PDB file of C-alpha atoms in Angstrom:
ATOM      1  CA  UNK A   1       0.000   0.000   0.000  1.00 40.00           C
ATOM      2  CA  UNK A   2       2.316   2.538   1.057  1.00 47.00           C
ATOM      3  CA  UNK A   3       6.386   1.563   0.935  1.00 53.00           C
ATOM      4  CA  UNK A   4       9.569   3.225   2.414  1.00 56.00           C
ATOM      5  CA  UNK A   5       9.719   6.764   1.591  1.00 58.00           C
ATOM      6  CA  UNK A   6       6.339   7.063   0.871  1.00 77.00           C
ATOM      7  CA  UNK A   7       5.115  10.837   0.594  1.00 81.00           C
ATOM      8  CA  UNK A   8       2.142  10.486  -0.071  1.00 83.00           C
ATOM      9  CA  UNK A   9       0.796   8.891   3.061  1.00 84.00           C
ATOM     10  CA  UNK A  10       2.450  11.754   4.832  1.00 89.00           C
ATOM     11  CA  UNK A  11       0.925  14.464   2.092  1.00 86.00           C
ATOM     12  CA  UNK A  12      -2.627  12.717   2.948  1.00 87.00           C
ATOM     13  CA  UNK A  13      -2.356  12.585   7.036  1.00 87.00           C
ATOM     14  CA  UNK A  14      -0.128  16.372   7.047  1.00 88.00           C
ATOM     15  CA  UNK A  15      -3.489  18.239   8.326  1.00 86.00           C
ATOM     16  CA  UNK A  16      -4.085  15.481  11.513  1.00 84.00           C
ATOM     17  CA  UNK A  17      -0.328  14.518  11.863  1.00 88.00           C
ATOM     18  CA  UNK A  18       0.372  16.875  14.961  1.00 85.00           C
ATOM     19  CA  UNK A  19      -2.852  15.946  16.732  1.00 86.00           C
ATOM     20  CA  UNK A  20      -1.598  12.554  16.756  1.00 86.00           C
ATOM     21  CA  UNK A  21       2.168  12.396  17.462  1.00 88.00           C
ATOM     22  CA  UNK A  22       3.684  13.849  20.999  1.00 85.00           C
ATOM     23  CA  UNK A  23       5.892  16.835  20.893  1.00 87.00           C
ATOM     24  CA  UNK A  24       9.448  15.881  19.896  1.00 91.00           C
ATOM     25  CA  UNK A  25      12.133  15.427  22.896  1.00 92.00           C
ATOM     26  CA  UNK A  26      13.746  19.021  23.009  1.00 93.00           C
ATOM     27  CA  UNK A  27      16.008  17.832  26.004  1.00 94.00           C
ATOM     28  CA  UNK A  28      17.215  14.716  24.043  1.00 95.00           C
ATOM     29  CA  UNK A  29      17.866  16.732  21.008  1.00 96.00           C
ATOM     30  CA  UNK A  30      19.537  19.312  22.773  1.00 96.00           C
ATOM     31  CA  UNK A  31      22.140  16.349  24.856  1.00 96.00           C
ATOM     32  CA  UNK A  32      23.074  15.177  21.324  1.00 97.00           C
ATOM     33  CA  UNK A  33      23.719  18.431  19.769  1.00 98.00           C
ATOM     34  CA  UNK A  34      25.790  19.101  22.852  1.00 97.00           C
ATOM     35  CA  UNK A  35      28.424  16.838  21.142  1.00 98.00           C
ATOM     36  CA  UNK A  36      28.835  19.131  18.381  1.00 98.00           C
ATOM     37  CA  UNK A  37      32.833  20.277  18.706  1.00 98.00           C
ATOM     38  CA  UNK A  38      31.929  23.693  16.984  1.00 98.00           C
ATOM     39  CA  UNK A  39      28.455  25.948  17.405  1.00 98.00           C
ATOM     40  CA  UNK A  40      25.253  25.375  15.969  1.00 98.00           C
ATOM     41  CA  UNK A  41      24.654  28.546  14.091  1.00 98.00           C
ATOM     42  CA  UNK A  42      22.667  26.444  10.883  1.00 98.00           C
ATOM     43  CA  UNK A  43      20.978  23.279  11.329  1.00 98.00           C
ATOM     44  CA  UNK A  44      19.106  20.978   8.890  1.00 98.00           C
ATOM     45  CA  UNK A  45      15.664  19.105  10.262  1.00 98.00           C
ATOM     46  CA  UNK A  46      15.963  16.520   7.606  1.00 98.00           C
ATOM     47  CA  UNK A  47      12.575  14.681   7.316  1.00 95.00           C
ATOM     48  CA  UNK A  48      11.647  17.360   9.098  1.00 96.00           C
ATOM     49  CA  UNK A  49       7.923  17.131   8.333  1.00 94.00           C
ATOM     50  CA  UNK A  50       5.479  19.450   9.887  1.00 94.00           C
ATOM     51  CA  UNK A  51       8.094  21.056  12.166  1.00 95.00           C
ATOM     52  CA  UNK A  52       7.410  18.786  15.097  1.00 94.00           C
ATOM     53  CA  UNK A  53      11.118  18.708  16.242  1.00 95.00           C
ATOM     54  CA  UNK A  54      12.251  22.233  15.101  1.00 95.00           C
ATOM     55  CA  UNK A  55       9.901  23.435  17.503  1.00 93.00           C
ATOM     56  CA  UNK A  56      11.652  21.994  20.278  1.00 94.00           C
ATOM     57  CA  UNK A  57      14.781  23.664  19.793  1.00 94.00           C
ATOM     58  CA  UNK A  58      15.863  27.208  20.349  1.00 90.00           C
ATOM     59  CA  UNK A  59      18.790  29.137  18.925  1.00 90.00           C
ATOM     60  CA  UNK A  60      19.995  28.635  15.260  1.00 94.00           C
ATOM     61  CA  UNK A  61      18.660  29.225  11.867  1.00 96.00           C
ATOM     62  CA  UNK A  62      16.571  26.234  11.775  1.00 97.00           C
ATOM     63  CA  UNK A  63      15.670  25.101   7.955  1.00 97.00           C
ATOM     64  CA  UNK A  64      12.953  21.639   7.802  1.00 97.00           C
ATOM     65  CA  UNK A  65      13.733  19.518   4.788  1.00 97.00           C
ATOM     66  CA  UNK A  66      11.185  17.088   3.263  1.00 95.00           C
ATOM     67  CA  UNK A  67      10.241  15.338   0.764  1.00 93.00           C
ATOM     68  CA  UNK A  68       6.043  15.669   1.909  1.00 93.00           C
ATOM     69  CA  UNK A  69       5.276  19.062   0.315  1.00 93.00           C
ATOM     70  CA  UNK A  70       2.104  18.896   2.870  1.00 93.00           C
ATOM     71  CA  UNK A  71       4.042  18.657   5.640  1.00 94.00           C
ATOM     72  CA  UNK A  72       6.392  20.651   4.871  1.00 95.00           C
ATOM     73  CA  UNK A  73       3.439  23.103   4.191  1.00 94.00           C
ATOM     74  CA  UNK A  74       2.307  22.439   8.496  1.00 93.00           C
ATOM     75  CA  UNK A  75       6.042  23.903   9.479  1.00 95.00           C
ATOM     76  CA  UNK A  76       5.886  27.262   7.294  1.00 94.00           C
ATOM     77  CA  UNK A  77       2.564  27.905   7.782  1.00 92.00           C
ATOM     78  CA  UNK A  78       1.454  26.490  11.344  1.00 89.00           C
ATOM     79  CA  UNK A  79       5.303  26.784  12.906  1.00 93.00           C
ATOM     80  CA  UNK A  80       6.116  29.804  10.693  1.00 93.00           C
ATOM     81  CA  UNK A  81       9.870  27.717   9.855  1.00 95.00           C
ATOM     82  CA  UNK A  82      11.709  28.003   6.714  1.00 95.00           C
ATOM     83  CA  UNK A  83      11.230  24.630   4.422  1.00 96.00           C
ATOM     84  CA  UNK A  84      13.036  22.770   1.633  1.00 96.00           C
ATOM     85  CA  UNK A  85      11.085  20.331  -0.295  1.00 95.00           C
ATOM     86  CA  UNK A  86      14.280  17.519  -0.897  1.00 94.00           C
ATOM     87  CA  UNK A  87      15.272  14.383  -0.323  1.00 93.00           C
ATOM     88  CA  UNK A  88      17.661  12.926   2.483  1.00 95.00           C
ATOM     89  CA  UNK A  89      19.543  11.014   0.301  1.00 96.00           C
ATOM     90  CA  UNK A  90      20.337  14.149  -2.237  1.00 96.00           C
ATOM     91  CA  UNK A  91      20.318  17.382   0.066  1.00 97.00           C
ATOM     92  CA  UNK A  92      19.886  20.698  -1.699  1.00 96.00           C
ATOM     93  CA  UNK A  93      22.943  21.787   0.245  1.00 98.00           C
ATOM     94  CA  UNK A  94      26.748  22.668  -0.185  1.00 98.00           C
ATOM     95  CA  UNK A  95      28.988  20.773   1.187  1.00 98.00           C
ATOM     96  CA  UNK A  96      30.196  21.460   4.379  1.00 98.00           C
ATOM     97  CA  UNK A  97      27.058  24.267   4.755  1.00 98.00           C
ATOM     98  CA  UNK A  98      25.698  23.768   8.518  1.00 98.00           C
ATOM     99  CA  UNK A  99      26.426  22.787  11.908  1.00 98.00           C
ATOM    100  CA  UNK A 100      24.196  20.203  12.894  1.00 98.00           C
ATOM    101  CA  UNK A 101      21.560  17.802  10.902  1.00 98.00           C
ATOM    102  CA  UNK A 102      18.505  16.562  12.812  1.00 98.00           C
ATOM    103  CA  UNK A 103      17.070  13.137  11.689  1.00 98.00           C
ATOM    104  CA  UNK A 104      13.543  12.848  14.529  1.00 97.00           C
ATOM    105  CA  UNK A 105      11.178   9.582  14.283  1.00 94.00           C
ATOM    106  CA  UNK A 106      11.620   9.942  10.263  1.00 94.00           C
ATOM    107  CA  UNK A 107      14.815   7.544   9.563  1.00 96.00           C
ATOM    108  CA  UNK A 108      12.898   4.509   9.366  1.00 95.00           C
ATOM    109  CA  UNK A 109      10.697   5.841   6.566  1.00 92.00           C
ATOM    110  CA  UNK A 110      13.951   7.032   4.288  1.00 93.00           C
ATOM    111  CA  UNK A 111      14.212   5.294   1.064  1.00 90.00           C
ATOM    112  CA  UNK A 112      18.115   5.076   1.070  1.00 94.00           C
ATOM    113  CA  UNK A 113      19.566   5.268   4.562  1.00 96.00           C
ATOM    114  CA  UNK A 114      22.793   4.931   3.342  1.00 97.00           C
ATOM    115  CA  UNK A 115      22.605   7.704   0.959  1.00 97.00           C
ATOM    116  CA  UNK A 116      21.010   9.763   3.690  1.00 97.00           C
ATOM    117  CA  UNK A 117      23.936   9.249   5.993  1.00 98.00           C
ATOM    118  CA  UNK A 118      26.172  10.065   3.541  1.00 98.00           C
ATOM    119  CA  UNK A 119      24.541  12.954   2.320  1.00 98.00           C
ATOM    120  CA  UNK A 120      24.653  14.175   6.109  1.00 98.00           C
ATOM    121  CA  UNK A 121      27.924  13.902   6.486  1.00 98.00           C
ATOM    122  CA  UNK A 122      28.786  15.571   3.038  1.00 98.00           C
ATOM    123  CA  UNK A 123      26.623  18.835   4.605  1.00 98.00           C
ATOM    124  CA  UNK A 124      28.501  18.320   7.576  1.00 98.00           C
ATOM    125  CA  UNK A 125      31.401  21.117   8.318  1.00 98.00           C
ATOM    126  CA  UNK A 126      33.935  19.697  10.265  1.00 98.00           C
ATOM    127  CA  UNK A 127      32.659  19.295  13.780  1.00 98.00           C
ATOM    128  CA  UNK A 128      29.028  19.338  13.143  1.00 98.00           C
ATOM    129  CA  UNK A 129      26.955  16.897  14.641  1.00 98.00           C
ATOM    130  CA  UNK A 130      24.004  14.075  12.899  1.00 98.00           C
ATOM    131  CA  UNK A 131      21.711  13.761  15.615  1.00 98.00           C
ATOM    132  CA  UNK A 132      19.066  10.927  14.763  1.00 98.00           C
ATOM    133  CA  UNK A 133      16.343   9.828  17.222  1.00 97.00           C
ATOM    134  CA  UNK A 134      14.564   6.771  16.291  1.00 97.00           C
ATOM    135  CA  UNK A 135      12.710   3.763  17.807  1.00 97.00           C
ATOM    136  CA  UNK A 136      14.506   0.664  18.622  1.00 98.00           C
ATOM    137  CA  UNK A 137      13.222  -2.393  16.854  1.00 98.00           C
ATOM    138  CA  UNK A 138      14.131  -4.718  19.833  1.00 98.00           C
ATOM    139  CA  UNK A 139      12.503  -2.855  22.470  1.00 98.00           C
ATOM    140  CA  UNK A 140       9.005  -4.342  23.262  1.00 97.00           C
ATOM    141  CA  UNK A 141       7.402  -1.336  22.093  1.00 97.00           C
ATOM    142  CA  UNK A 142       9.331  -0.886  19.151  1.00 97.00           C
ATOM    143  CA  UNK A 143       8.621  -4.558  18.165  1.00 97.00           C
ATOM    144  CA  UNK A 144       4.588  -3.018  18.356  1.00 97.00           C
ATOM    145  CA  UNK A 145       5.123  -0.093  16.219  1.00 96.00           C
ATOM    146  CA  UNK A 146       7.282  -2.374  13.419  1.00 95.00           C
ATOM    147  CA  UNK A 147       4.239  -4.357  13.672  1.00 96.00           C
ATOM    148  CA  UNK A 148       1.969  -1.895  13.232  1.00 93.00           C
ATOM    149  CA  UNK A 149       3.395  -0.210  10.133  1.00 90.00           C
ATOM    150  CA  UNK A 150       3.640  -3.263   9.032  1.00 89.00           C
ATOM    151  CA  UNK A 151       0.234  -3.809   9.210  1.00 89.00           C
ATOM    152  CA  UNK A 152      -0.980  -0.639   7.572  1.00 84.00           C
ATOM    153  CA  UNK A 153       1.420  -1.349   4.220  1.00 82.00           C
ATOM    154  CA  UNK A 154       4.510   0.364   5.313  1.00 84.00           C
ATOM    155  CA  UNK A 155       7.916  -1.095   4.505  1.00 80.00           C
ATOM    156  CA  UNK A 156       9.841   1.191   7.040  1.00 91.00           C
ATOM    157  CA  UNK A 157      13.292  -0.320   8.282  1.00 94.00           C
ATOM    158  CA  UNK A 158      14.088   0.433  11.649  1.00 97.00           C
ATOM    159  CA  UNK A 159      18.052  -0.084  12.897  1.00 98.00           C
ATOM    160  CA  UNK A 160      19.139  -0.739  16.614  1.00 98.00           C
ATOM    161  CA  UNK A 161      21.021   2.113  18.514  1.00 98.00           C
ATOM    162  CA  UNK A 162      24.154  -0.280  17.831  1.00 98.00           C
ATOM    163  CA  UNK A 163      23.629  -0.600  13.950  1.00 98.00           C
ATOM    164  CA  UNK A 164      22.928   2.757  12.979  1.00 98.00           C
ATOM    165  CA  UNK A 165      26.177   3.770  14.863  1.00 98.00           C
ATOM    166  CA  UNK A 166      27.890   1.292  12.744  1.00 98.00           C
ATOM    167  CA  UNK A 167      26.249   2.438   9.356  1.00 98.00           C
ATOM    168  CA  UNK A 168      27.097   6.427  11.143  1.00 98.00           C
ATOM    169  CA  UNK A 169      31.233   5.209  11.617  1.00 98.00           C
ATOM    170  CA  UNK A 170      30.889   3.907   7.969  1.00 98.00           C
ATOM    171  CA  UNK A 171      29.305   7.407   6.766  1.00 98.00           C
ATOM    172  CA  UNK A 172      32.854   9.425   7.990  1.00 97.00           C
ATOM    173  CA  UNK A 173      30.870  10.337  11.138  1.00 98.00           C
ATOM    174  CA  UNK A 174      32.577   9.782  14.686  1.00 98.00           C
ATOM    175  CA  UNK A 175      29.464   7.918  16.378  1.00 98.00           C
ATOM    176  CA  UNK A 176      28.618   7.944  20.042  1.00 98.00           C
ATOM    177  CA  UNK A 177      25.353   6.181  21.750  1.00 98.00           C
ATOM    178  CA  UNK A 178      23.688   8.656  23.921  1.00 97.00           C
ATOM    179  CA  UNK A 179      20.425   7.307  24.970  1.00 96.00           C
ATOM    180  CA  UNK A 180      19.053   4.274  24.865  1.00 97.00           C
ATOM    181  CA  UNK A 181      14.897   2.947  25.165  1.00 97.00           C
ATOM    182  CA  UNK A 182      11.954   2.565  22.845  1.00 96.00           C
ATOM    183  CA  UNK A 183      12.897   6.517  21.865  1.00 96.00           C
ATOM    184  CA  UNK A 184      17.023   6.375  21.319  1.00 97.00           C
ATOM    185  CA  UNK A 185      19.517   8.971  20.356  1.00 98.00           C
ATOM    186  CA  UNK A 186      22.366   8.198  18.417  1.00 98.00           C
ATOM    187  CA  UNK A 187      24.790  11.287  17.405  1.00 98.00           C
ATOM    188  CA  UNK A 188      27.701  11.348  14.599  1.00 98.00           C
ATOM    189  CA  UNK A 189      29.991  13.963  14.467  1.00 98.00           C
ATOM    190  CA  UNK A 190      32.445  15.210  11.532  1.00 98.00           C
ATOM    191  CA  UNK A 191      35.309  14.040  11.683  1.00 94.00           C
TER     192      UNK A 191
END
């Protein structure tokens, strides 16, 4: 029905999707841009949607990124942020153009998590921190939301704390584990 990546299913729920999801962490995000060795002065929300986890943060130029131009459409106009319709895996961006990249409940829908790593760290200027938060698959509740994307059509591929740290080493990013749960934080910084 739906399939990794797929934009439509976030174009169709954009109007209800902040009804339904919690606000995003703001203290978590904040502990894993902490690692950052230079400041934050630009930072990309990649899959950024409506905003969700831009609004939890204060102090840089904050620009969402994604591919759901209904979403995207919730963060300028409901959130008033600036937006980039693009796609993680090929980032409108020069390289080495920010400070930090935010990645917030959206990795497991990304088509090419590789490529999105990769692109990250190409954005990246020396220093700069990936921070991703995701949900971890082997956690008991992470095992019922796999399920239950699942079971509405979606092919989204979640990674443990441990693996995307691997795939983040592999990416040129130095990778550290800083919280662990159903919700986990895992932060990459430029090497």
């Amino acid at each position: 029905m739906y399939g990794v990546g797929d934009v439509d299913f976030f174009d169709r729920v954009a109007p209800l999707y902040d009804l339904a999801m919690p606000p995003a962490d703001g203290e978590a995000l904040a502990a894993g841009l902490d690692h950052a060795t230079r400041p934050i002065e630009r930072l990309l929300d990649v899959g950024g949607g409506s905003g969700r986890a831009a609004a939890a943060l204060t102090g840089p130029e904050i620009t969402v990124v994604d591919a759901s131009v209904g979403m995207l459409s919730r963060a300028r106009r409901g959130r008033g942020l600036s937006g980039v319709a693009g796609d993680a895996g090929r980032l409108p961006f020069r390289d080495a153009s920010v400070d930090a990249v935010t990645v917030v409940d959206a990795f497991h829908h990304l088509p090419d998590q590789d490529a999105a790593l990769a692109e990250a760290a190409r954005v990246l200027a020396p220093g700069g921190a990936l921070v991703v938060r995701e949900f971890d698959p082997e956690h008991p509740l992470g095992r019922l939301l796999v399920a239950g994307e699942h079971a509405i059509g979606m092919d989204s591929r979640f990674r443990t704390p441990a693996d995307l740290a691997a795939a983040m080493d592999g990416a040129g990013l130095d990778p550290r584990i800083v919280d662990r749960g159903f919700g986990y934080t895992v932060v990459g910084v430029r090497r």
